[in-house]
PDB file of C-alpha atoms in Angstrom:
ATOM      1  CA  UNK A  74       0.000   0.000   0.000  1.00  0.00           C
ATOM      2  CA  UNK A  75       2.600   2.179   0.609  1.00  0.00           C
ATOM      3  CA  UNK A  76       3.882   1.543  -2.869  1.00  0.00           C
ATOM      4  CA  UNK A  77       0.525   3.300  -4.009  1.00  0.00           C
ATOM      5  CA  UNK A  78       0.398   6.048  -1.870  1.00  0.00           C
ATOM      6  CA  UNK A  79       4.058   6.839  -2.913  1.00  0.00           C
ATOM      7  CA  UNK A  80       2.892   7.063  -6.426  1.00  0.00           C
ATOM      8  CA  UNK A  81       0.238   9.487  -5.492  1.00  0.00           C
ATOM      9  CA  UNK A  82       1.904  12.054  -3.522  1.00  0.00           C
ATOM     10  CA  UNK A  83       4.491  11.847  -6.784  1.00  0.00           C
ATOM     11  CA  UNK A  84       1.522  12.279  -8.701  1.00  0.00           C
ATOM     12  CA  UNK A  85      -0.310  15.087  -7.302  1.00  0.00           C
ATOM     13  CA  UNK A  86       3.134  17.110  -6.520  1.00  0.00           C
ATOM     14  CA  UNK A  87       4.343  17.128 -10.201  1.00  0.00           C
ATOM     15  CA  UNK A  88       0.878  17.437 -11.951  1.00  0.00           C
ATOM     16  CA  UNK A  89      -0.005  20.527  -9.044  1.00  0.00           C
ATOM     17  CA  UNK A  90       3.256  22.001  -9.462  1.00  0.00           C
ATOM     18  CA  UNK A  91       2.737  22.224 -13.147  1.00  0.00           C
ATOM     19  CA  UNK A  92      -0.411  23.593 -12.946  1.00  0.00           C
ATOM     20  CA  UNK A  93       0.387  26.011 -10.177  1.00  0.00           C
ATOM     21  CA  UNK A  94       3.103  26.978 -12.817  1.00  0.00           C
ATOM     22  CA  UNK A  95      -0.067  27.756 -15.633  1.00  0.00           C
ATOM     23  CA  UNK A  96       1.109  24.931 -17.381  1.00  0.00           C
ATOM     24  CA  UNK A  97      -1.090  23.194 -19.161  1.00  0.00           C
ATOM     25  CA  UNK A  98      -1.921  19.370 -18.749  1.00  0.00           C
ATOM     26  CA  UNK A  99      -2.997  18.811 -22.295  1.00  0.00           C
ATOM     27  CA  UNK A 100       0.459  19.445 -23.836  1.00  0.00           C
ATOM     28  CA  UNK A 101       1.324  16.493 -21.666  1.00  0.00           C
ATOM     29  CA  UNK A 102      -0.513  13.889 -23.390  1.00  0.00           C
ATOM     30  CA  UNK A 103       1.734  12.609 -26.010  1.00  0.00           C
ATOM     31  CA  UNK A 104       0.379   8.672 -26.540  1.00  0.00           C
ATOM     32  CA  UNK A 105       2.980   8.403 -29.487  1.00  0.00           C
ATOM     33  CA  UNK A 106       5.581   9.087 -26.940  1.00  0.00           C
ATOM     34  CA  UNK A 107       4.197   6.609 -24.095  1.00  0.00           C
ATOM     35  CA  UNK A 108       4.266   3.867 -27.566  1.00  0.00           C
ATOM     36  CA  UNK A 109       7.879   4.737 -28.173  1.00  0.00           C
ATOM     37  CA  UNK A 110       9.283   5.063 -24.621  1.00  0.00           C
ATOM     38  CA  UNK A 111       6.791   2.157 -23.028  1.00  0.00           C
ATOM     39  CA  UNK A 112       7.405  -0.260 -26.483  1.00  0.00           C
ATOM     40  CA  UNK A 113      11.170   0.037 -26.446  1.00  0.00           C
ATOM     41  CA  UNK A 114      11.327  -0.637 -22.595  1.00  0.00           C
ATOM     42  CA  UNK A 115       9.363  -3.322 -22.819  1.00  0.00           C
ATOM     43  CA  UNK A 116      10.903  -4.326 -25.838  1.00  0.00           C
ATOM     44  CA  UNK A 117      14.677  -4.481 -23.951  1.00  0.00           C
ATOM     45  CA  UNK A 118      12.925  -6.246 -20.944  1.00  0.00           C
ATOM     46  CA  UNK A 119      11.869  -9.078 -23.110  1.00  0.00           C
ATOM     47  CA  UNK A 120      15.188  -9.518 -25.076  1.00  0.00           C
ATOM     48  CA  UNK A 121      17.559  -9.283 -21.693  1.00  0.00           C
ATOM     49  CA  UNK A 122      15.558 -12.030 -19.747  1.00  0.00           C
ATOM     50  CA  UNK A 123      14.395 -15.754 -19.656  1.00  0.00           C
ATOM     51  CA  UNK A 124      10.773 -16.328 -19.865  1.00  0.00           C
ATOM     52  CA  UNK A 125      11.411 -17.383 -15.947  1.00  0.00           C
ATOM     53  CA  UNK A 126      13.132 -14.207 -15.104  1.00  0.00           C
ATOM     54  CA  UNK A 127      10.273 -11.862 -17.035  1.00  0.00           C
ATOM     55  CA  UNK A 128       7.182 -14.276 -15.522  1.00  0.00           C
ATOM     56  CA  UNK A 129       8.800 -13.848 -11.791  1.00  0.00           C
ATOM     57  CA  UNK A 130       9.919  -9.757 -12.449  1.00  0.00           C
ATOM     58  CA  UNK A 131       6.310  -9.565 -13.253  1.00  0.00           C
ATOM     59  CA  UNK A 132       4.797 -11.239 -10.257  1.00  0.00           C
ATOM     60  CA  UNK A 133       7.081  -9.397  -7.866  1.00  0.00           C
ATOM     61  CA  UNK A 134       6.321  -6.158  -8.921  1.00  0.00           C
ATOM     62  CA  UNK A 135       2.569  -6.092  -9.001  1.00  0.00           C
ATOM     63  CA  UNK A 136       2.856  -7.845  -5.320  1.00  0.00           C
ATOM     64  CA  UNK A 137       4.355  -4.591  -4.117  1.00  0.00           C
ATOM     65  CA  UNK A 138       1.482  -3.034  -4.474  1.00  0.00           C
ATOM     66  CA  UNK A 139       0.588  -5.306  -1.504  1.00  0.00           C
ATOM     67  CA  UNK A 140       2.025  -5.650   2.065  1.00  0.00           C
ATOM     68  CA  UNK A 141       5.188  -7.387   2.844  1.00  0.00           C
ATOM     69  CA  UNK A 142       4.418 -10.980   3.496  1.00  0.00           C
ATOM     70  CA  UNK A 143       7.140 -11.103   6.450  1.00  0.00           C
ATOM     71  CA  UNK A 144       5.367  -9.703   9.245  1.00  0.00           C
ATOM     72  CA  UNK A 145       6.003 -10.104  13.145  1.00  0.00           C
ATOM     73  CA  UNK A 146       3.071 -12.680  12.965  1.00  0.00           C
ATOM     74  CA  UNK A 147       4.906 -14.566   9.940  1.00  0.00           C
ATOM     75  CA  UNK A 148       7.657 -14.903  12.078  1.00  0.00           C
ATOM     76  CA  UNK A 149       5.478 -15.884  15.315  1.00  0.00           C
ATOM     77  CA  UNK A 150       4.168 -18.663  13.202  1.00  0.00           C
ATOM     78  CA  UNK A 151       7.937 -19.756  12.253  1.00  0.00           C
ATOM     79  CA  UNK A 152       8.828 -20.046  15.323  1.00  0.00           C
ATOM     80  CA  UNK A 153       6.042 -22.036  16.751  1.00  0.00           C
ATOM     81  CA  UNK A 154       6.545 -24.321  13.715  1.00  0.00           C
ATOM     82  CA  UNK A 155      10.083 -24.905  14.986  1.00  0.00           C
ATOM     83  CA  UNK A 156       9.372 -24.936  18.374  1.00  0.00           C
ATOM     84  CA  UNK A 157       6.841 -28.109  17.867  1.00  0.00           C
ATOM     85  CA  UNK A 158       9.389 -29.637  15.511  1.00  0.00           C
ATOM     86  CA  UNK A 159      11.829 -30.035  18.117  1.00  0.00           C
ATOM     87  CA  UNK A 160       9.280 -30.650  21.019  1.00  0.00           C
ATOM     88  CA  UNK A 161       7.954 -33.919  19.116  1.00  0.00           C
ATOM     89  CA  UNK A 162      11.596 -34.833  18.166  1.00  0.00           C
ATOM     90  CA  UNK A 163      12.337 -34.817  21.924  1.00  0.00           C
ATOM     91  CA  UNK A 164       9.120 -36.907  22.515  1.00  0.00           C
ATOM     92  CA  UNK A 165       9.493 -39.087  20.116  1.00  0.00           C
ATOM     93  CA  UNK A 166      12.597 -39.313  18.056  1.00  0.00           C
ATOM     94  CA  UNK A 167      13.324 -38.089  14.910  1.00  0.00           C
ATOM     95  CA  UNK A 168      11.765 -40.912  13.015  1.00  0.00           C
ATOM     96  CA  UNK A 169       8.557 -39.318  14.245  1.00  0.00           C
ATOM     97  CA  UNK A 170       8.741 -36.045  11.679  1.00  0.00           C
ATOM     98  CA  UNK A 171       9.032 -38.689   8.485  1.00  0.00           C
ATOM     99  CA  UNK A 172       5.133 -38.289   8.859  1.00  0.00           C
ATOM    100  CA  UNK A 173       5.362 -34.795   8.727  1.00  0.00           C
ATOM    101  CA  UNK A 174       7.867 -34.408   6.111  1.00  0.00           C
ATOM    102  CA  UNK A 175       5.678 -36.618   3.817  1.00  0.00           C
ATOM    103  CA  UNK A 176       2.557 -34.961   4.129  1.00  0.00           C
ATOM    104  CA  UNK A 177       3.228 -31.494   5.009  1.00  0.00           C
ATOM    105  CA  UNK A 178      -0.155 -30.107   4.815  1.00  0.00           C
ATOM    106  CA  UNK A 179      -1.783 -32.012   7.038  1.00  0.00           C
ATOM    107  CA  UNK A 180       0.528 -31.575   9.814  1.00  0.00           C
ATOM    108  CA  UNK A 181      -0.633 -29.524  12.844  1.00  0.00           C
ATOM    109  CA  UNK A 182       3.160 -28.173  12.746  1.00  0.00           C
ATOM    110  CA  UNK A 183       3.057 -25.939  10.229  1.00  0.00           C
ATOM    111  CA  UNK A 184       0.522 -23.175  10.029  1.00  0.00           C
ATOM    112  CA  UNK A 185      -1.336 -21.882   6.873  1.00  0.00           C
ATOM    113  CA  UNK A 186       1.218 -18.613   6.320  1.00  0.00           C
ATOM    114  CA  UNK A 187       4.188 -21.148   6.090  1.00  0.00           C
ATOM    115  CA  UNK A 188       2.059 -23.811   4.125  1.00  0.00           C
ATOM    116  CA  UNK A 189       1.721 -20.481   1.591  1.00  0.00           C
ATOM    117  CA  UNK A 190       5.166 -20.212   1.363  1.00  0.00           C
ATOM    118  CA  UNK A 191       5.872 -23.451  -0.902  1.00  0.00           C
ATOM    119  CA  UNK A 192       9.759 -22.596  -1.213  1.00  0.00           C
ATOM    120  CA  UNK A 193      10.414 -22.041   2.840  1.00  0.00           C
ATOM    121  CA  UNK A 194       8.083 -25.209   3.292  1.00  0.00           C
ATOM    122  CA  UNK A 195       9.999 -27.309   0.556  1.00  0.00           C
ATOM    123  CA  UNK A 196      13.668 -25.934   2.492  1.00  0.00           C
ATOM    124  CA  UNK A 197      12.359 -26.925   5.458  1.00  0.00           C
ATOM    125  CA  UNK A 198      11.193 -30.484   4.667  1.00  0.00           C
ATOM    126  CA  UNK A 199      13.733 -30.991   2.652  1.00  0.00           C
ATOM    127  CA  UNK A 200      16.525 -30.811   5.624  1.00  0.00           C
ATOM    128  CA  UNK A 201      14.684 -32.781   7.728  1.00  0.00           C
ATOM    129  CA  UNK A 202      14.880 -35.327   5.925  1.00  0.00           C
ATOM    130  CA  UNK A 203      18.464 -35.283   5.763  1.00  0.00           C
ATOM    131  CA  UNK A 204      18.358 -34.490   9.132  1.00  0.00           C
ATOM    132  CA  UNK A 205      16.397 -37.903   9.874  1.00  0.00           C
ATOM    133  CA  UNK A 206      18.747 -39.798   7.494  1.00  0.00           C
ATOM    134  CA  UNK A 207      21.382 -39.159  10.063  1.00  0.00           C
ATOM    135  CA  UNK A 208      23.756 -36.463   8.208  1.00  0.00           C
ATOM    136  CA  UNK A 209      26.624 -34.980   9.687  1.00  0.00           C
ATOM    137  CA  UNK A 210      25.829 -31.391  11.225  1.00  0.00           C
ATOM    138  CA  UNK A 211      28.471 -29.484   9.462  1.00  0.00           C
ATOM    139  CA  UNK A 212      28.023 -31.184   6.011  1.00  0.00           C
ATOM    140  CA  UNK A 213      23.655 -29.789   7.120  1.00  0.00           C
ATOM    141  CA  UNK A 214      24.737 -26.446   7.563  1.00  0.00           C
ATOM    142  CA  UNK A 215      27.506 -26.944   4.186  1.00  0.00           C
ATOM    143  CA  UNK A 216      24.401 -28.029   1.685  1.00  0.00           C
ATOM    144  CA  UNK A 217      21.970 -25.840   3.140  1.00  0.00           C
ATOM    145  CA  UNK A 218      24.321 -22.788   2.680  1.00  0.00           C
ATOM    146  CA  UNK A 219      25.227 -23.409  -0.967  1.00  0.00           C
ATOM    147  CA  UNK A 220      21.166 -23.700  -1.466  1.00  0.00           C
ATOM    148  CA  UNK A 221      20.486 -20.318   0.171  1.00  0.00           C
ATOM    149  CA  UNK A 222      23.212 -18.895  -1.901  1.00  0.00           C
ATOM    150  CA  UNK A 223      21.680 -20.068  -5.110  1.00  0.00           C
ATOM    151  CA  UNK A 224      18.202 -18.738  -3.551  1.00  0.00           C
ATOM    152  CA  UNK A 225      19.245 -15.794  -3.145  1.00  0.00           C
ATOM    153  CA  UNK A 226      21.023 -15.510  -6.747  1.00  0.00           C
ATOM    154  CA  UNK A 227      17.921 -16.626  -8.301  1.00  0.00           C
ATOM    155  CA  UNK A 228      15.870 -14.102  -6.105  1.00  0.00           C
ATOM    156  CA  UNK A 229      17.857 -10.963  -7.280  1.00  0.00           C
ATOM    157  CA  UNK A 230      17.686 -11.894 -11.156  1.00  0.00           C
ATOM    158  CA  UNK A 231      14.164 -10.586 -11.581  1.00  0.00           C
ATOM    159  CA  UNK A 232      15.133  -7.547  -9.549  1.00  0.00           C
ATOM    160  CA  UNK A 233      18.021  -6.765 -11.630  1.00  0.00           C
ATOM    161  CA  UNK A 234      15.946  -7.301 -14.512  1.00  0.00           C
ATOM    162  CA  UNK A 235      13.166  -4.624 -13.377  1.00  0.00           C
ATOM    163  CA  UNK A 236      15.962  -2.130 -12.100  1.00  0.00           C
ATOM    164  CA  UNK A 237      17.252  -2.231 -15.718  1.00  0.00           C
ATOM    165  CA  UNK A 238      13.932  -1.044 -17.352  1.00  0.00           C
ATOM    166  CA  UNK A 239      14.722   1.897 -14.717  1.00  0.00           C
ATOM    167  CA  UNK A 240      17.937   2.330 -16.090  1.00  0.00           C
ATOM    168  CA  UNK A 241      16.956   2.322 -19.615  1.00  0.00           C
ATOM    169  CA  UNK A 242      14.105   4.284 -19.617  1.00  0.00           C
ATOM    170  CA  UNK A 243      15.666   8.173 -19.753  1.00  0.00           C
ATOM    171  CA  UNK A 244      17.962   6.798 -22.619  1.00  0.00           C
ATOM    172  CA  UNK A 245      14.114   5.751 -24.337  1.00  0.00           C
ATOM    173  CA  UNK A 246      12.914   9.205 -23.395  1.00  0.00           C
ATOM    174  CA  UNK A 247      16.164  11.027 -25.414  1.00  0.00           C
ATOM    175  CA  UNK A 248      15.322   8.661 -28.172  1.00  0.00           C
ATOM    176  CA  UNK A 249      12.159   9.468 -28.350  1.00  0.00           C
ATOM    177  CA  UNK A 250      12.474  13.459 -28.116  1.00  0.00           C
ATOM    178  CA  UNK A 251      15.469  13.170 -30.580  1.00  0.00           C
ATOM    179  CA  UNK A 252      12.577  11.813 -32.988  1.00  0.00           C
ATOM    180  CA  UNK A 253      10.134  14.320 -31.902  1.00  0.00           C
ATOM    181  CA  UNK A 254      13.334  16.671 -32.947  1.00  0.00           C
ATOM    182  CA  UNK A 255      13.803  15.195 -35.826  1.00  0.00           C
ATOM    183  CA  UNK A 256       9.928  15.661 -36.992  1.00  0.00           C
ATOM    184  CA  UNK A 257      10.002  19.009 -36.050  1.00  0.00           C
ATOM    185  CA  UNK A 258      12.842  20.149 -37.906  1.00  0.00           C
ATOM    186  CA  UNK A 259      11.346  18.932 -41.024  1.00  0.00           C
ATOM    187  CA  UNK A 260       8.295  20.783 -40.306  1.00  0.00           C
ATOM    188  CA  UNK A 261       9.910  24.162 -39.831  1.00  0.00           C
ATOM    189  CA  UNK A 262       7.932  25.428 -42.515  1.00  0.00           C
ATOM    190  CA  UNK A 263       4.772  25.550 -40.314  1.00  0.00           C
ATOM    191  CA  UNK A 264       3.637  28.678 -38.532  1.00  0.00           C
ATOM    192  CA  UNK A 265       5.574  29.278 -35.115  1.00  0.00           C
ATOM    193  CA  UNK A 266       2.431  28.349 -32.662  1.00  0.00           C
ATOM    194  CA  UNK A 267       2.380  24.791 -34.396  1.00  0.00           C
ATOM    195  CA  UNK A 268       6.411  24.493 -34.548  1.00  0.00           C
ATOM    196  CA  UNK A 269       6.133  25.353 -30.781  1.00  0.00           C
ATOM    197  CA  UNK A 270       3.736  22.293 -30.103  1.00  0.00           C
ATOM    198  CA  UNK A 271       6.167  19.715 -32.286  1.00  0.00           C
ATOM    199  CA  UNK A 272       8.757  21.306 -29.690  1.00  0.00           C
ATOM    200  CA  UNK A 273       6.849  20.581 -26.804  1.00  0.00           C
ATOM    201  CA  UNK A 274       5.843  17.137 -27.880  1.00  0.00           C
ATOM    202  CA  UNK A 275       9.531  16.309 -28.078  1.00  0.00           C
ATOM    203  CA  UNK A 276      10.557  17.493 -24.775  1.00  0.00           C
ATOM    204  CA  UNK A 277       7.626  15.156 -23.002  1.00  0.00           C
ATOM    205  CA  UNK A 278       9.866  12.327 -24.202  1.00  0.00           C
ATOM    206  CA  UNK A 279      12.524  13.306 -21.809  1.00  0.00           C
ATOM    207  CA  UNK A 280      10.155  14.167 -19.319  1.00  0.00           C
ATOM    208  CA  UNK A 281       8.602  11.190 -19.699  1.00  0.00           C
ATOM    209  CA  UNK A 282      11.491   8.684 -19.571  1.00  0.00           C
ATOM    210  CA  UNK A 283      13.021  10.471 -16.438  1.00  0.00           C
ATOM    211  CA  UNK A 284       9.917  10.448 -14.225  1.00  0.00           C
ATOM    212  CA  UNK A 285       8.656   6.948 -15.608  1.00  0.00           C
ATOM    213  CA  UNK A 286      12.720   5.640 -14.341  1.00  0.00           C
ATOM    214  CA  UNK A 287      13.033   7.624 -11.406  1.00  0.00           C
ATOM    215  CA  UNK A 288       9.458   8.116 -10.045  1.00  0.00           C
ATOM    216  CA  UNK A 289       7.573   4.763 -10.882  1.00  0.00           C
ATOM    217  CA  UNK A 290      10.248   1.508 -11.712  1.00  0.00           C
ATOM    218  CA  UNK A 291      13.226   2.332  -9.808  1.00  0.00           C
ATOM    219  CA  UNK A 292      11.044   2.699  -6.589  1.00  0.00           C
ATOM    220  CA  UNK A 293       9.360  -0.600  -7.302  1.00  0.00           C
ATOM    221  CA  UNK A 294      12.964  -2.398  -8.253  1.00  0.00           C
ATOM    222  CA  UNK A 295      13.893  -0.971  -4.204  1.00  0.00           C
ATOM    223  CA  UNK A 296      10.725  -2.043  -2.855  1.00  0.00           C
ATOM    224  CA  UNK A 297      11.221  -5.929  -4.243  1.00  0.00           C
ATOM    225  CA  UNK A 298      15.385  -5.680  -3.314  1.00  0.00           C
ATOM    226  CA  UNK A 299      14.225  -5.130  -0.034  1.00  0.00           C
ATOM    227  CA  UNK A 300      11.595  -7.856   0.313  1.00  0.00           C
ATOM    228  CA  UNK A 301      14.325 -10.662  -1.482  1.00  0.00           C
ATOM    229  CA  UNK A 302      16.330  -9.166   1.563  1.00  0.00           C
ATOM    230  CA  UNK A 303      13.330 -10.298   4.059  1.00  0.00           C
ATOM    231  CA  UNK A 304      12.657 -13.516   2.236  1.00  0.00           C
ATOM    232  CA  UNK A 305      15.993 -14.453   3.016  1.00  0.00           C
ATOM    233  CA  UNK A 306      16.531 -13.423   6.502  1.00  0.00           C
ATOM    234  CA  UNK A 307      13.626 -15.782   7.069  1.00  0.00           C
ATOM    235  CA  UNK A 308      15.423 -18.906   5.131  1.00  0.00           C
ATOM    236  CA  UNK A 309      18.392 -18.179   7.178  1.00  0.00           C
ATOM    237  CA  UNK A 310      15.604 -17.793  10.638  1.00  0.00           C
ATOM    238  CA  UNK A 311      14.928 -21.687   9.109  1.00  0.00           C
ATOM    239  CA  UNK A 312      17.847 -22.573   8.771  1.00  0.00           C
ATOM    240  CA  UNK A 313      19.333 -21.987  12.029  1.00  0.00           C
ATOM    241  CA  UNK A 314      15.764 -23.416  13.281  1.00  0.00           C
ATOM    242  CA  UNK A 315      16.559 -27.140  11.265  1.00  0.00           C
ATOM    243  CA  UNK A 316      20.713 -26.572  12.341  1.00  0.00           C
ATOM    244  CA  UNK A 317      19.310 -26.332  16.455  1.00  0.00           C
ATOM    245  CA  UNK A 318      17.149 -29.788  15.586  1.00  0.00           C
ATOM    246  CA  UNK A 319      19.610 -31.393  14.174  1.00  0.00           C
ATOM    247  CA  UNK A 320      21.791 -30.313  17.211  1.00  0.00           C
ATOM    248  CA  UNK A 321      19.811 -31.472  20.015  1.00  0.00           C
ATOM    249  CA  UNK A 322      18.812 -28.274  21.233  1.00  0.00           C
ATOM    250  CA  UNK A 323      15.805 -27.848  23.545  1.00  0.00           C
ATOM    251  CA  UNK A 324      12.491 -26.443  22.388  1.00  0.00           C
ATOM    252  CA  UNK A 325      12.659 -23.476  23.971  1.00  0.00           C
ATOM    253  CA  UNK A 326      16.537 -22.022  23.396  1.00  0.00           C
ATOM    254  CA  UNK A 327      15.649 -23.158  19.483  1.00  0.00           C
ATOM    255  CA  UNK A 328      13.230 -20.398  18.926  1.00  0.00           C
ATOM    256  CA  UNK A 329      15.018 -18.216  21.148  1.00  0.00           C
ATOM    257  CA  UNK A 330      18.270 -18.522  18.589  1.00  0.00           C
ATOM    258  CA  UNK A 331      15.685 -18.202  15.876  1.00  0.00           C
ATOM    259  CA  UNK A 332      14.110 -14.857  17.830  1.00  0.00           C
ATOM    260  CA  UNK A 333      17.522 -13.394  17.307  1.00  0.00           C
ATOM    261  CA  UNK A 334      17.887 -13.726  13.860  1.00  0.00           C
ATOM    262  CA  UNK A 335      14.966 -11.652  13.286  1.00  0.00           C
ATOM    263  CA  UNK A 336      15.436  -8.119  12.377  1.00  0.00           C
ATOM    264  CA  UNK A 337      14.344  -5.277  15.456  1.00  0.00           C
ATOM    265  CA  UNK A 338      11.634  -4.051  13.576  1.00  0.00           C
ATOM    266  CA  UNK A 339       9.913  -8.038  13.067  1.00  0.00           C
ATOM    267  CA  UNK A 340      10.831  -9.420  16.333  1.00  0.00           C
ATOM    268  CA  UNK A 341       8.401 -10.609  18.929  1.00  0.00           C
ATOM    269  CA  UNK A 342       9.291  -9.505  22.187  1.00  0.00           C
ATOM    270  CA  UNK A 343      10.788 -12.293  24.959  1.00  0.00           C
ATOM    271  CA  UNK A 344       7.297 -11.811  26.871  1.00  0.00           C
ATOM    272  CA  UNK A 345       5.467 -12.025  23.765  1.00  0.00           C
ATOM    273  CA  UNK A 346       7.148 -15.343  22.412  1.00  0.00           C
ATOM    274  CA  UNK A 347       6.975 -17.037  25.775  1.00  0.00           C
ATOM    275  CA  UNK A 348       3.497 -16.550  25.884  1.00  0.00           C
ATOM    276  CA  UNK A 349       3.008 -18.093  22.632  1.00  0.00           C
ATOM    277  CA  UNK A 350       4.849 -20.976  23.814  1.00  0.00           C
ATOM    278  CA  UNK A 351       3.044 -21.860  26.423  1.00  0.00           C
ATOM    279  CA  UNK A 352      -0.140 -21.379  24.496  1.00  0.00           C
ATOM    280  CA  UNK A 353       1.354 -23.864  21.575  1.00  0.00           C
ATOM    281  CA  UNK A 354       2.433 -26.284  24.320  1.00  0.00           C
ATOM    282  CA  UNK A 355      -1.283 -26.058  25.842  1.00  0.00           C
TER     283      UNK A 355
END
């Protein structure tokens, strides 16, 4: 949401400064303009990327016109996940989670925010069963590095992609007022009020390709670096959850390491994770 009130307040303070200027808005509509600037942009996307790249660009960007998935709830639910992973592998032995890595979604353990998440609940599953096979710790935390570091590669590509549409769009705007020049100057035969609209119409192509990089993309492209940031400060929240299972560790100090991975802003509170705990263990 914030994404859209952004775009607003950019909105109303360039359009009202214009007008408070006497400018008027109708010299700003220049649809051959948006075709040239848009179409090329558009155009580059599809040539630099893999159809995988441009379908997962696309799907991250509209989703930040949404809320950030990762909220201090999210992470409530994470940890309670953990916390009854490691309670029934103290009950019962690790052989017990085979039942939960099989069938995931009809596990109590996992709640419907991290059965959304199909990539943290694959990661997760995934470990344990190497942790039930009986793999070393270090070669755990060795193979579930290297995957996070591929994760995270893949998670930047469509980011990159979408930052370079920013990037390319004021070049598209000079292209497309150098055209609008180049129309004019063969028109300079007109009378001066018309030659003074070709003029104008040229200069919206810079305008255009500055505000549409600067304004509109490039704030998206931050928006989705920072929530590839979040999605994997909760794989690494996992992974030190599945590295404290594998481990031994108690219940209890497991979601506290996994409380301290979380960033200030996310956290639950000591108070408010203890009393979560001894609701879950209720």
């Amino acid at each position: 949401m914030l994404v859209i009130a952004g775009y607003l307040i950019l909105s109303i303070a360039i359009m009202g400064g214009f007008l408070g200027a006497g400018g008027h808005p109708g010299v700003l509509f220049q649809p051959f303009e948006f075709v040239i600037i848009i179409g090329a942009a558009v155009g580059a996307f599809v040539c630099g990327n893999s159809k995988t790249v441009i379908k997962a660009a696309v799907s991250q960007a509209t989703a930040t016109l949404k809320g950030s998935p990762y909220t201090k709830e999210y992470y409530l639910d994470l940890l309670l996940c953990f916390y009854a992973i490691t309670t029934k592998t103290r009950k019962e032995g690790l052989l017990s989670l085979e039942s939960i890595i099989d069938d995931p979604h009809n596990s109590p353990v996992f709640t419907p925010k991290i059965l959304h998440d199909h990539h943290l609940l694959e990661f997760i599953c995934d470990n344990l069963r190497l942790i039930v096979t009986g793999v070393e710790v270090y070669a755990l935390e060795e193979l579930m590095d290297q995957e996070l570091e591929t994760h995270h590669e893949e998670a930047h590509a469509p980011v990159k992609a979408i930052q370079n549409i920013a990037d390319g769009l004021p070049a598209f705007g000079i292209v497309a007022a150098v055209l609008g020049v180049v129309h004019t100057m063969e028109s300079v035969g007109i009378p001066p009020s018309e030659l003074g609209k070709l003029i104008a119409a040229a200069l919206v192509g810079t305008f255009l390709g500055i505000l549409l990089a600067y304004g509109y993309i490039g704030p998206v492209s931050a928006v989705m670096a920072e929530r590839v940031e979040a999605s994997g400060n909760v794989f690494k929240c996992a992974q030190k959850g599945l590295l404290c299972c594998a481990k031994g560790v108690s219940p209890a100090m497991t979601a506290e390491y996994m409380r301290t991975m979380i960033a200030s802003a996310m956290r639950p509170g000591f108070l408010e994770l203890e009393e979560q705990l001894r609701a879950n263990k209720g």
